[in-house]
Tab-separated table of C-alpha atoms in Angstrom:
chain	number	residue	atom	x	y	z
A	1	MET	CA	-7.139	19.732	23.458
A	2	SER	CA	-7.231	18.329	20.083
A	3	GLY	CA	-4.207	16.562	18.647
A	4	VAL	CA	-2.835	14.751	15.618
A	5	ARG	CA	-1.436	11.243	14.974
A	6	VAL	CA	0.765	10.897	11.976
A	7	LEU	CA	0.940	7.318	10.563
A	8	VAL	CA	4.260	6.660	8.819
A	9	GLY	CA	4.900	3.543	6.689
A	10	THR	CA	8.570	2.827	5.902
A	11	ARG	CA	10.737	0.212	4.294
A	12	LYS	CA	11.464	-1.301	7.750
A	13	GLY	CA	8.428	-0.818	9.906
A	14	ALA	CA	5.706	1.624	10.870
A	15	PHE	CA	5.972	4.594	13.185
A	16	LEU	CA	3.267	6.677	14.857
A	17	LEU	CA	4.047	10.338	15.613
A	18	THR	CA	1.671	12.036	17.959
A	19	SER	CA	1.343	15.648	19.188
A	20	ASP	CA	-1.157	18.045	20.591
A	21	GLY	CA	-2.902	20.700	18.645
A	22	LYS	CA	0.169	22.980	18.745
A	23	ARG	CA	2.167	20.378	16.763
A	24	GLU	CA	5.483	21.455	18.317
A	25	LYS	CA	6.477	18.462	20.517
A	26	TRP	CA	6.168	14.967	19.228
A	27	ASP	CA	6.131	11.481	20.666
A	28	VAL	CA	7.504	8.747	18.429
A	29	SER	CA	6.309	5.175	18.675
A	30	GLY	CA	7.910	2.339	16.756
A	31	PRO	CA	8.978	0.613	14.818
A	32	HIS	CA	5.932	-1.516	14.680
A	33	PHE	CA	6.403	-4.633	12.563
A	34	ALA	CA	10.117	-4.080	12.608
A	35	GLY	CA	11.979	-5.270	9.572
A	36	TRP	CA	8.874	-5.477	7.295
A	37	GLU	CA	7.864	-3.065	4.605
A	38	ILE	CA	4.839	-1.039	5.591
A	39	TYR	CA	3.462	0.290	2.373
A	40	HIS	CA	0.525	2.015	3.927
A	41	LEU	CA	-1.426	2.471	7.163
A	42	LYS	CA	-4.598	4.435	7.654
A	43	GLY	CA	-7.277	5.089	10.321
A	44	SER	CA	-10.963	4.648	9.961
A	45	PRO	CA	-12.903	7.984	9.810
A	46	ALA	CA	-15.765	6.178	11.529
A	47	ASP	CA	-13.607	4.988	14.426
A	48	PRO	CA	-10.230	6.754	14.786
A	49	ASN	CA	-8.875	4.076	17.107
A	50	ARG	CA	-9.177	1.521	14.273
A	51	LEU	CA	-6.130	1.433	12.124
A	52	PHE	CA	-5.325	-0.793	9.244
A	53	ALA	CA	-1.813	-1.556	8.084
A	54	SER	CA	-0.266	-3.277	5.005
A	55	GLN	CA	2.730	-5.300	6.061
A	56	CYS	CA	4.798	-7.189	3.500
A	57	SER	CA	8.096	-8.603	2.687
A	58	GLY	CA	9.925	-10.216	-0.193
A	59	TRP	CA	10.287	-13.311	1.991
A	60	PHE	CA	6.859	-13.847	3.604
A	61	GLY	CA	4.431	-11.978	1.309
A	62	GLN	CA	1.437	-9.985	2.476
A	63	VAL	CA	0.017	-9.570	5.990
A	64	ILE	CA	-2.803	-7.308	7.024
A	65	GLN	CA	-2.747	-5.824	10.532
A	66	ARG	CA	-5.416	-3.978	12.470
A	67	SER	CA	-5.318	-1.992	15.651
A	68	ASP	CA	-8.405	-1.146	17.669
A	69	ASP	CA	-6.731	1.040	20.180
A	70	GLY	CA	-5.065	3.739	18.097
A	71	GLY	CA	-1.907	1.721	17.345
A	72	LYS	CA	-0.930	0.520	20.831
A	73	THR	CA	-1.572	-3.112	19.998
A	74	TRP	CA	-2.084	-4.876	16.657
A	75	THR	CA	-3.454	-8.105	15.469
A	76	GLN	CA	-4.147	-9.849	12.114
A	77	PRO	CA	-7.914	-9.534	11.786
A	78	GLY	CA	-8.585	-13.185	11.441
A	79	THR	CA	-6.809	-14.295	14.506
A	80	PRO	CA	-7.123	-11.937	17.472
A	81	PRO	CA	-5.081	-12.778	20.577
A	82	GLY	CA	-6.891	-15.111	22.931
A	83	GLU	CA	-9.319	-16.571	20.364
A	84	PRO	CA	-8.955	-19.991	19.023
A	85	THR	CA	-7.193	-19.899	15.691
A	86	THR	CA	-9.496	-22.518	14.094
A	87	GLY	CA	-13.277	-22.597	13.858
A	88	PRO	CA	-15.547	-25.508	14.931
A	89	GLY	CA	-14.856	-27.486	11.820
A	90	GLY	CA	-11.180	-27.115	12.290
A	91	MET	CA	-10.940	-24.607	9.442
A	92	PRO	CA	-8.813	-21.580	9.936
A	93	GLN	CA	-10.888	-18.645	11.066
A	94	GLY	CA	-8.881	-15.866	9.413
A	95	GLU	CA	-8.027	-15.244	5.781
A	96	SER	CA	-6.854	-11.774	6.343
A	97	ASN	CA	-3.773	-12.301	4.247
A	98	LYS	CA	-5.644	-13.855	1.339
A	99	PHE	CA	-6.022	-11.823	-1.822
A	100	VAL	CA	-7.272	-14.011	-4.628
A	101	TYR	CA	-8.297	-12.609	-7.983
A	102	ASP	CA	-11.633	-13.500	-9.351
A	103	THR	CA	-11.765	-15.712	-12.388
A	104	SER	CA	-14.235	-15.624	-15.354
A	105	ALA	CA	-17.609	-16.879	-14.172
A	106	ASP	CA	-18.101	-18.430	-17.589
A	107	THR	CA	-14.844	-20.290	-18.123
A	108	GLY	CA	-13.138	-20.395	-14.666
A	109	LYS	CA	-10.027	-19.013	-16.335
A	110	PRO	CA	-8.275	-15.779	-15.412
A	111	LEU	CA	-10.450	-12.708	-15.978
A	112	THR	CA	-7.964	-10.981	-18.236
A	113	THR	CA	-4.317	-10.461	-18.931
A	114	HIS	CA	-2.200	-7.248	-18.956
A	115	GLN	CA	0.668	-6.075	-21.075
A	116	PHE	CA	4.063	-7.051	-19.781
A	117	TYR	CA	7.390	-5.197	-20.133
A	118	ASP	CA	8.196	-7.055	-23.283
A	119	GLY	CA	4.827	-6.387	-24.855
A	120	SER	CA	3.444	-9.849	-24.351
A	121	GLN	CA	0.213	-10.516	-22.434
A	122	HIS	CA	0.790	-11.658	-18.838
A	123	PRO	CA	-1.484	-13.063	-16.212
A	124	TRP	CA	-2.226	-11.165	-13.047
A	125	GLU	CA	-0.016	-12.189	-10.096
A	126	PHE	CA	-0.640	-10.841	-6.585
A	127	LYS	CA	2.418	-9.018	-5.069
A	128	ARG	CA	1.369	-6.713	-2.241
A	129	VAL	CA	-1.141	-4.178	-0.918
A	130	TRP	CA	-0.150	-0.648	-1.709
A	131	HIS	CA	-3.003	1.336	-0.137
A	132	LEU	CA	-5.767	0.700	2.416
A	133	GLU	CA	-8.721	3.027	2.354
A	134	PRO	CA	-11.219	2.662	5.177
A	135	SER	CA	-14.879	3.544	4.463
A	136	HIS	CA	-16.076	6.908	5.786
A	137	GLY	CA	-19.108	5.452	7.585
A	138	ASP	CA	-18.439	1.849	8.503
A	139	PRO	CA	-15.325	0.818	10.477
A	140	ASN	CA	-15.545	-2.740	9.257
A	141	THR	CA	-15.437	-1.778	5.626
A	142	VAL	CA	-12.061	-1.115	4.072
A	143	TYR	CA	-10.672	-1.167	0.478
A	144	ALA	CA	-7.307	-2.419	-0.563
A	145	GLY	CA	-5.448	-1.333	-3.678
A	146	VAL	CA	-2.976	-4.075	-4.715
A	147	GLU	CA	-0.173	-4.970	-7.205
A	148	ASP	CA	-0.917	-6.442	-9.738
A	149	ALA	CA	-3.501	-3.721	-9.987
A	150	ALA	CA	-6.900	-4.622	-8.541
A	151	LEU	CA	-9.228	-3.417	-5.904
A	152	PHE	CA	-10.372	-5.630	-3.041
A	153	ARG	CA	-12.891	-4.871	-0.291
A	154	SER	CA	-13.338	-6.221	3.233
A	155	THR	CA	-16.657	-5.785	5.054
A	156	ASP	CA	-15.575	-7.688	8.169
A	157	GLY	CA	-12.829	-5.533	9.548
A	158	GLY	CA	-10.071	-6.940	7.309
A	159	LYS	CA	-10.694	-10.636	8.003
A	160	SER	CA	-11.597	-11.643	4.436
A	161	TRP	CA	-11.109	-9.873	1.108
A	162	HIS	CA	-13.073	-10.037	-2.109
A	163	GLU	CA	-12.115	-8.496	-5.401
A	164	LEU	CA	-14.315	-5.861	-7.054
A	165	SER	CA	-13.571	-7.479	-10.330
A	166	GLY	CA	-15.645	-5.190	-12.425
A	167	LEU	CA	-12.546	-3.013	-12.521
A	168	ARG	CA	-10.248	-5.607	-14.162
A	169	GLY	CA	-13.059	-7.059	-16.112
A	170	HIS	CA	-14.401	-3.989	-17.845
A	171	GLY	CA	-12.321	-4.558	-20.951
A	172	THR	CA	-9.202	-2.448	-20.947
A	173	GLY	CA	-7.034	-4.809	-18.877
A	174	PRO	CA	-4.936	-6.054	-21.769
A	175	LYS	CA	-3.772	-2.453	-22.253
A	176	TRP	CA	-2.580	-1.925	-18.680
A	177	GLN	CA	1.174	-2.232	-18.069
A	178	PRO	CA	3.511	-2.027	-15.122
A	179	GLY	CA	5.569	1.042	-14.451
A	180	ALA	CA	9.018	0.900	-12.940
A	181	GLY	CA	7.455	0.288	-9.563
A	182	GLY	CA	5.134	-2.456	-10.708
A	183	MET	CA	1.533	-2.376	-11.849
A	184	CYS	CA	-0.078	-1.032	-8.737
A	185	LEU	CA	-3.441	0.355	-7.731
A	186	HIS	CA	-2.183	3.122	-5.408
A	187	THR	CA	-4.955	5.654	-5.115
A	188	ILE	CA	-8.462	5.034	-3.694
A	189	ALA	CA	-10.603	8.190	-3.080
A	190	ILE	CA	-14.122	7.662	-1.871
A	191	ASP	CA	-16.710	10.496	-2.206
A	192	PRO	CA	-17.620	11.224	1.429
A	193	ALA	CA	-21.135	12.218	0.473
A	194	ASN	CA	-21.732	9.370	-1.872
A	195	PRO	CA	-19.986	6.097	-1.024
A	196	ASN	CA	-21.093	4.582	-4.301
A	197	ARG	CA	-18.625	6.941	-6.145
A	198	ILE	CA	-15.059	5.875	-5.835
A	199	TYR	CA	-12.025	7.034	-7.801
A	200	ILE	CA	-8.916	4.807	-8.137
A	201	ALA	CA	-5.690	5.267	-10.026
A	202	ILE	CA	-3.207	2.671	-11.485
A	203	SER	CA	0.388	2.965	-12.654
A	204	ALA	CA	0.261	2.484	-15.546
A	205	ALA	CA	-3.253	2.417	-16.678
A	206	GLY	CA	-4.698	5.656	-15.520
A	207	ALA	CA	-7.710	6.860	-13.377
A	208	PHE	CA	-11.044	5.053	-13.151
A	209	ARG	CA	-14.414	5.784	-11.512
A	210	THR	CA	-17.352	3.792	-10.302
A	211	ASP	CA	-20.755	5.256	-9.518
A	212	ASP	CA	-22.353	2.096	-8.310
A	213	GLY	CA	-20.152	1.121	-5.364
A	214	GLY	CA	-17.588	-0.836	-7.356
A	215	LYS	CA	-19.762	-2.988	-9.663
A	216	THR	CA	-18.945	-1.146	-12.892
A	217	TRP	CA	-16.025	1.133	-13.750
A	218	LYS	CA	-14.945	3.397	-16.549
A	219	PRO	CA	-11.652	4.974	-17.466
A	220	ILE	CA	-11.534	8.730	-16.802
A	221	ASN	CA	-8.419	9.802	-18.677
A	222	LYS	CA	-9.696	12.295	-21.327
A	223	GLY	CA	-7.346	15.167	-21.504
A	224	LEU	CA	-4.320	13.319	-20.290
A	225	TYR	CA	-1.306	13.431	-22.646
A	226	SER	CA	1.541	10.954	-22.215
A	227	LYS	CA	4.231	11.334	-24.775
A	228	TYR	CA	5.739	7.942	-23.972
A	229	LEU	CA	2.609	6.112	-25.273
A	230	PRO	CA	2.204	5.136	-28.933
A	231	ASP	CA	-1.080	7.038	-28.710
A	232	PRO	CA	-0.375	9.843	-26.267
A	233	THR	CA	-4.072	10.491	-25.673
A	234	ALA	CA	-5.044	6.737	-25.288
A	235	GLU	CA	-8.055	5.870	-23.242
A	236	VAL	CA	-5.723	3.893	-20.794
A	237	GLY	CA	-2.051	3.365	-20.252
A	238	HIS	CA	-1.207	6.607	-18.492
A	239	CYS	CA	1.139	6.597	-15.510
A	240	VAL	CA	-0.975	8.419	-12.911
A	241	HIS	CA	1.014	8.915	-9.716
A	242	HIS	CA	-1.666	10.240	-7.418
A	243	VAL	CA	-5.152	11.861	-7.232
A	244	ALA	CA	-6.604	13.994	-4.468
A	245	PHE	CA	-9.733	16.056	-3.865
A	246	HIS	CA	-11.195	18.232	-1.150
A	247	PRO	CA	-14.021	16.487	0.748
A	248	SER	CA	-16.379	19.364	0.115
A	249	ARG	CA	-15.740	19.233	-3.666
A	250	PRO	CA	-15.402	15.567	-4.682
A	251	ASN	CA	-16.019	16.426	-8.326
A	252	THR	CA	-12.881	18.531	-8.533
A	253	LEU	CA	-9.892	16.284	-8.803
A	254	PHE	CA	-6.183	17.091	-8.808
A	255	MET	CA	-3.690	14.673	-10.308
A	256	GLN	CA	0.067	14.361	-10.264
A	257	LYS	CA	0.885	12.346	-13.371
A	258	HIS	CA	4.244	10.967	-14.291
A	259	TRP	CA	4.738	14.342	-15.980
A	260	ASP	CA	2.056	17.060	-15.640
A	261	VAL	CA	-0.170	18.301	-12.925
A	262	MET	CA	-3.808	18.028	-13.969
A	263	ARG	CA	-7.152	19.172	-12.831
A	264	SER	CA	-10.745	17.965	-13.528
A	265	ASP	CA	-13.892	19.754	-12.504
A	266	ASP	CA	-16.301	17.130	-13.758
A	267	ALA	CA	-15.442	14.067	-11.647
A	268	GLY	CA	-12.672	13.046	-14.006
A	269	ASP	CA	-14.659	13.086	-17.193
A	270	THR	CA	-12.288	15.636	-18.651
A	271	TRP	CA	-8.880	16.937	-17.443
A	272	HIS	CA	-6.765	20.031	-18.192
A	273	GLU	CA	-3.151	20.715	-17.271
A	274	VAL	CA	-2.451	23.177	-14.360
A	275	SER	CA	1.299	22.754	-14.151
A	276	GLY	CA	1.718	26.466	-14.881
A	277	ASN	CA	4.923	27.943	-13.503
A	278	LEU	CA	6.163	24.783	-11.684
A	279	PRO	CA	9.919	24.394	-12.301
A	280	THR	CA	9.343	20.734	-13.263
A	281	ASP	CA	5.885	19.007	-13.383
A	282	PHE	CA	7.281	15.598	-12.609
A	283	GLY	CA	6.456	14.380	-9.100
A	284	PHE	CA	4.559	11.803	-7.028
A	285	VAL	CA	2.523	13.482	-4.325
A	286	ILE	CA	-0.441	15.887	-4.516
A	287	ASP	CA	-2.734	16.969	-1.779
A	288	VAL	CA	-5.406	19.570	-1.056
A	289	HIS	CA	-5.613	22.019	1.952
A	290	ALA	CA	-8.226	20.877	4.613
A	291	HIS	CA	-10.112	24.160	4.539
A	292	GLU	CA	-9.297	25.756	1.187
A	293	PRO	CA	-10.488	23.596	-1.769
A	294	GLU	CA	-8.435	25.694	-4.236
A	295	THR	CA	-5.176	25.411	-2.292
A	296	VAL	CA	-3.095	22.495	-3.637
A	297	TYR	CA	0.374	21.095	-2.711
A	298	VAL	CA	2.924	19.226	-4.832
A	299	VAL	CA	6.620	18.367	-4.479
A	300	PRO	CA	8.276	18.771	-7.852
A	301	ILE	CA	10.900	16.175	-8.694
A	302	LYS	CA	13.593	16.744	-11.263
A	303	SER	CA	12.611	14.102	-13.808
A	304	ASP	CA	11.624	10.520	-14.276
A	305	GLY	CA	15.303	9.661	-14.668
A	306	GLU	CA	16.425	11.672	-11.558
A	307	HIS	CA	14.045	11.184	-8.741
A	308	PHE	CA	15.207	14.014	-6.468
A	309	PRO	CA	14.518	17.749	-6.086
A	310	LEU	CA	15.965	20.233	-8.539
A	311	ASP	CA	19.406	21.548	-7.686
A	312	GLY	CA	19.339	19.686	-4.344
A	313	LYS	CA	16.752	22.070	-2.838
A	314	LEU	CA	13.692	20.426	-1.297
A	315	SER	CA	10.641	22.496	-1.983
A	316	VAL	CA	6.947	22.105	-1.604
A	317	TYR	CA	4.982	24.143	-4.110
A	318	ARG	CA	1.570	25.581	-3.243
A	319	SER	CA	-1.109	26.968	-5.510
A	320	ARG	CA	-3.888	28.978	-3.837
A	321	LYS	CA	-5.734	29.206	-7.165
A	322	GLY	CA	-6.346	25.506	-7.939
A	323	GLY	CA	-3.240	25.250	-10.099
A	324	ASN	CA	-1.242	27.152	-12.691
A	325	GLU	CA	0.149	29.739	-10.287
A	326	TRP	CA	2.522	28.103	-7.787
A	327	GLU	CA	4.730	29.413	-5.023
A	328	ALA	CA	7.705	27.646	-3.617
A	329	LEU	CA	7.590	26.905	0.131
A	330	THR	CA	11.133	26.441	1.390
A	331	LYS	CA	11.356	27.798	4.900
A	332	GLY	CA	12.781	25.084	7.151
A	333	LEU	CA	13.459	22.661	4.194
A	334	PRO	CA	17.040	21.768	3.141
A	335	GLN	CA	18.164	24.082	0.387
A	336	ARG	CA	21.372	22.384	-0.590
A	337	ASP	CA	22.655	18.899	-1.086
A	338	CYS	CA	19.222	17.297	-0.683
A	339	TYR	CA	18.597	14.356	-3.028
A	340	VAL	CA	15.658	12.554	-1.504
A	341	ASN	CA	12.391	11.538	-3.216
A	342	VAL	CA	8.835	11.968	-1.850
A	343	LEU	CA	6.730	8.963	-2.746
A	344	ARG	CA	3.153	9.051	-3.967
A	345	ASP	CA	1.365	8.290	-0.712
A	346	ALA	CA	3.769	10.210	1.501
A	347	MET	CA	1.861	13.483	1.996
A	348	ALA	CA	-1.208	14.276	4.187
A	349	VAL	CA	-2.934	17.192	5.752
A	350	ASP	CA	-4.660	17.554	9.114
A	351	SER	CA	-7.876	19.513	9.599
A	352	LEU	CA	-6.753	21.785	12.470
A	353	ASP	CA	-6.780	25.497	12.111
A	354	LYS	CA	-4.235	26.354	10.656
A	355	CYS	CA	-4.092	23.327	8.378
A	356	GLY	CA	-1.163	21.072	9.029
A	357	VAL	CA	0.743	19.546	6.129
A	358	TYR	CA	3.057	16.563	6.410
A	359	PHE	CA	5.288	14.646	4.093
A	360	GLY	CA	7.980	11.945	4.283
A	361	THR	CA	11.112	11.322	2.264
A	362	THR	CA	13.096	8.382	1.056
A	363	GLY	CA	15.886	9.715	3.287
A	364	GLY	CA	13.760	8.995	6.399
A	365	GLN	CA	12.655	12.516	7.338
A	366	VAL	CA	9.107	13.417	8.134
A	367	TYR	CA	8.525	17.139	7.759
A	368	ALA	CA	5.558	18.979	9.197
A	369	SER	CA	4.132	22.383	8.773
A	370	ALA	CA	1.628	23.721	11.366
A	371	ASP	CA	0.904	26.872	9.166
A	372	ALA	CA	-0.356	25.461	5.872
A	373	GLY	CA	3.207	25.103	4.372
A	374	ASP	CA	4.627	28.564	5.264
A	375	SER	CA	7.269	26.930	7.410
A	376	TRP	CA	8.513	23.473	8.046
A	377	SER	CA	10.378	21.487	10.585
A	378	PRO	CA	11.345	17.791	10.783
A	379	ILE	CA	9.510	15.674	13.269
A	380	VAL	CA	11.987	12.845	12.744
A	381	ARG	CA	15.161	12.809	10.606
A	382	ASP	CA	16.491	9.280	10.511
A	383	LEU	CA	13.717	6.725	9.839
A	384	PRO	CA	13.970	4.129	7.087
A	385	ALA	CA	12.853	5.289	3.704
A	386	VAL	CA	9.275	6.608	4.049
A	387	LEU	CA	6.720	4.957	1.799
A	388	SER	CA	3.545	6.596	3.143
A	389	VAL	CA	2.256	9.321	5.499
A	390	GLU	CA	-1.313	9.671	6.697
A	391	VAL	CA	-2.564	11.897	9.567
A	392	GLN	CA	-5.510	11.680	11.931
A	393	THR	CA	-6.889	14.816	13.549
A	394	LEU	CA	-7.974	13.664	16.981
A	395	PRO	CA	-10.627	15.307	19.234
B	1	MET	CA	4.970	-34.771	16.904
B	2	ILE	CA	6.770	-33.109	14.101
B	3	ARG	CA	9.192	-30.350	15.070
B	4	VAL	CA	9.482	-27.298	12.783
B	5	GLU	CA	11.915	-24.417	13.204
B	6	LEU	CA	10.560	-21.138	11.887
B	7	PRO	CA	12.415	-17.973	10.739
B	8	PRO	CA	12.394	-15.125	13.145
B	9	HIS	CA	9.710	-12.945	11.462
B	10	LEU	CA	7.319	-15.887	11.271
B	11	ARG	CA	7.824	-16.551	15.018
B	12	THR	CA	6.766	-13.003	15.684
B	13	LEU	CA	3.690	-13.337	13.484
B	14	ALA	CA	2.587	-16.617	15.112
B	15	HIS	CA	3.564	-15.532	18.628
B	16	VAL	CA	5.732	-18.560	19.121
B	17	GLY	CA	9.364	-19.415	19.918
B	18	LYS	CA	12.075	-20.783	17.601
B	19	GLU	CA	10.498	-24.164	17.265
B	20	VAL	CA	6.885	-25.409	17.056
B	21	GLN	CA	5.569	-28.928	17.212
B	22	VAL	CA	2.563	-30.140	15.115
B	23	GLU	CA	0.687	-33.420	14.823
B	24	VAL	CA	0.593	-34.757	11.275
B	25	VAL	CA	-2.019	-37.483	10.348
B	26	GLY	CA	-0.854	-39.790	7.703
B	27	PRO	CA	2.411	-39.718	5.729
B	28	VAL	CA	4.848	-37.011	6.802
B	29	THR	CA	5.603	-34.900	3.752
B	30	GLN	CA	6.333	-31.212	3.084
B	31	ARG	CA	2.762	-30.748	2.115
B	32	SER	CA	1.365	-32.465	5.248
B	33	VAL	CA	3.711	-30.677	7.587
B	34	LEU	CA	2.839	-27.254	6.028
B	35	ASP	CA	-0.865	-28.104	6.105
B	36	ALA	CA	-0.599	-28.871	9.870
B	37	ILE	CA	1.483	-25.675	10.438
B	38	GLU	CA	-1.127	-23.507	8.651
B	39	ALA	CA	-4.108	-25.228	10.394
B	40	ARG	CA	-2.490	-24.669	13.808
B	41	TYR	CA	-1.240	-21.089	12.928
B	42	PRO	CA	-3.507	-19.674	10.317
B	43	MET	CA	-1.748	-16.352	10.465
B	44	LEU	CA	1.158	-18.082	8.576
B	45	GLN	CA	-1.005	-18.957	5.599
B	46	GLY	CA	0.448	-17.352	2.502
B	47	THR	CA	3.733	-16.501	4.225
B	48	ILE	CA	5.512	-19.846	3.474
B	49	ARG	CA	3.740	-20.844	0.287
B	50	ASP	CA	1.295	-19.110	-2.004
B	51	HIS	CA	-2.352	-19.194	-0.882
B	52	VAL	CA	-3.649	-20.565	-4.155
B	53	THR	CA	-0.760	-22.337	-5.948
B	54	GLN	CA	0.731	-23.752	-2.720
B	55	VAL	CA	4.155	-23.043	-4.348
B	56	ARG	CA	7.026	-22.255	-1.847
B	57	ARG	CA	7.745	-18.524	-1.673
B	58	PRO	CA	10.975	-17.931	-3.556
B	59	PHE	CA	13.061	-16.525	-0.746
B	60	LEU	CA	12.363	-19.455	1.611
B	61	ARG	CA	14.073	-22.856	1.684
B	62	PHE	CA	13.244	-26.117	3.419
B	63	PHE	CA	16.025	-28.149	5.043
B	64	VAL	CA	15.603	-31.663	6.196
B	65	CYS	CA	18.371	-33.665	7.987
B	66	GLY	CA	21.039	-31.404	6.605
B	67	GLU	CA	19.763	-31.543	3.076
B	68	ASP	CA	17.970	-28.918	0.956
B	69	TRP	CA	14.566	-30.219	0.304
B	70	SER	CA	13.235	-27.123	-1.368
B	71	HIS	CA	13.004	-28.802	-4.785
B	72	GLU	CA	11.775	-32.154	-3.509
B	73	SER	CA	8.301	-33.223	-4.392
B	74	PRO	CA	5.886	-31.815	-1.763
B	75	ASP	CA	4.572	-35.314	-1.366
B	76	ALA	CA	7.882	-37.117	-0.853
B	77	PRO	CA	7.997	-38.936	2.477
B	78	MET	CA	10.367	-37.410	5.024
B	79	PRO	CA	13.105	-39.309	6.783
B	80	GLU	CA	12.418	-41.297	10.004
B	81	ALA	CA	14.489	-38.654	12.025
B	82	ILE	CA	11.762	-36.108	11.114
B	83	VAL	CA	8.849	-38.566	11.603
B	84	SER	CA	10.146	-39.568	15.029
B	85	GLY	CA	10.775	-35.951	16.035
B	86	SER	CA	14.474	-36.448	16.671
B	87	GLN	CA	15.276	-33.724	14.137
B	88	PRO	CA	13.297	-30.652	13.163
B	89	VAL	CA	12.285	-29.448	9.681
B	90	LEU	CA	14.042	-26.158	9.127
B	91	ILE	CA	12.174	-23.329	7.242
B	92	VAL	CA	14.921	-20.793	6.453
B	93	GLY	CA	14.705	-17.317	4.976
B	94	ALA	CA	17.244	-16.356	2.368
B	95	ILE	CA	20.221	-14.333	3.381
B	96	ALA	CA	19.320	-11.507	0.992
B	97	GLY	CA	17.783	-8.027	0.831
B	98	GLY	CA	18.651	-4.600	2.120
C-alpha cells in the first residue's frame, strides 16, 4: 500500500511523520539534529530514499546533511561514516558545508553589492541555506537557496557547492535588499519537463527565471505592485514570499507576495492579481493541488505587522478556479484564540487520491487533510516552531 | 598532543567525546590548533571559524589556561601547559539563544 512521509523542519530539529495511504495513523521520528535549526529538508524525486537537510545554528553556522535510507541515518555528504576523513594528499575530502560566493573573474573582487537597511551598499555575507531543491532526474544534483540571496548547485550529492553566479551578476543586485527575515533565496522551482528552466524567488528582490540551466537570469516581476517601494512597479525589490506551480503546467505560476496573491500564465513574464475575495491577501505559503492545476491553497495572515490569522481563526483558503474566488476551509482547524503563523515553506501536497495537504505552524502543530482540504486534523501538536513542511508520496 | 575540548553540538557532528587530541606541527597557536582540528575532523570546517575569512564565529569563545583568548592574535604562541598537553584548549559556545 502506498504511503506518505512528511518532512518537517523546525527551530530545534527535524521530524519525519509517516503514514500509510489512509493518512490516519502516524509514526513520528525525531528530533533529528536536536537543538539545531532545520530550515528545510526535501527528498529527491529520482531516489525517494535520498533526503537532503539544511542544518544551521547561530553558534556553528551551516551544515548540510544527507540520508540515503529515507531518514533513518544521516551523514554530512563529504564525510560518510567509515570513510577516511582526509584524502591521499591529506586534504579534507568533504566541503559540504562550504558556500563561497563567486568573485568577479576580471577583478577578483566581490561580484556585486546589495542595498542594506540604511540604504547603503553592502557586500554579500553567507548566513544559511533556506531551501534545498533536488533535481527531478539526478539524485546527485541538488540546488540550494541561501541567505544572503544566491543560488548554489551540487552535482556530487551535496559534497561540494558552486554558485550559479549569473543570478547575482546579471546587474540588478545593487537594488536587492533584505526583508525582516534577511535577504534570502527561499523558492526554487524546476520545470519537470525542462530542467534548464528554473524559477527562483528572493525576499526582497522578486522572482527570476533562467532558461539555460542557471547561466543567465532575468527578473520576472512585471505586474507586481508593491506600495512600500519608491517605484511600486520596479523591476526588482518586491518581497515575494513564495511561488508554486502544478507540474503539468509549469508556465502557470501562483505567487504569495508580501501583500497580494498573483498569477502568471506566461512563465512569469507578466502577472495579475487573483486575491479576489480573500479576507486579507497577506500571507506566506501558497501551493497547488496535485491533480487539479486550477486548485490553489493559501493561508491568509492578518498583516505584515500582525503575523497571525484574522480574529484568532486559523483558515486555509482554497480556490478551485485558479484564484479570485476563494472558500474558507476551517473544519478541524482552531477557530478561536489561535495566533500562530504559517511560514513560507511550510505547506506541501501529496499525490495520493484524494490529494493530501499539509502545513505547519510556528506553534508547533502540523495539520493534515486527506481530502484536499475539506477537513483537517493535527498529526502533531507540540513540536518546536515549524519552519518547513515537505511531503513524499511513497510507493 | 594538543588537547581540545569541544562544545556538545560539535562533539555530535564529529562523532567524538568531550575532548579530542590532535598533533600540531610547528608553533602551537590558535591557528595551528584549529587547522589541525579541521584537518582531522573536516566536518567541523566552517563551524568554529568562517570558511573563507578564518574569523572566529561570533558566538564561540576560546579559553586557554583560564584566560579568554578569543581576541588574541591567531598566531600568538600558546602557553607551555597547552603545548605539553597538561591543559586543554576550551572551545565554548555562548550561553545565549532561545
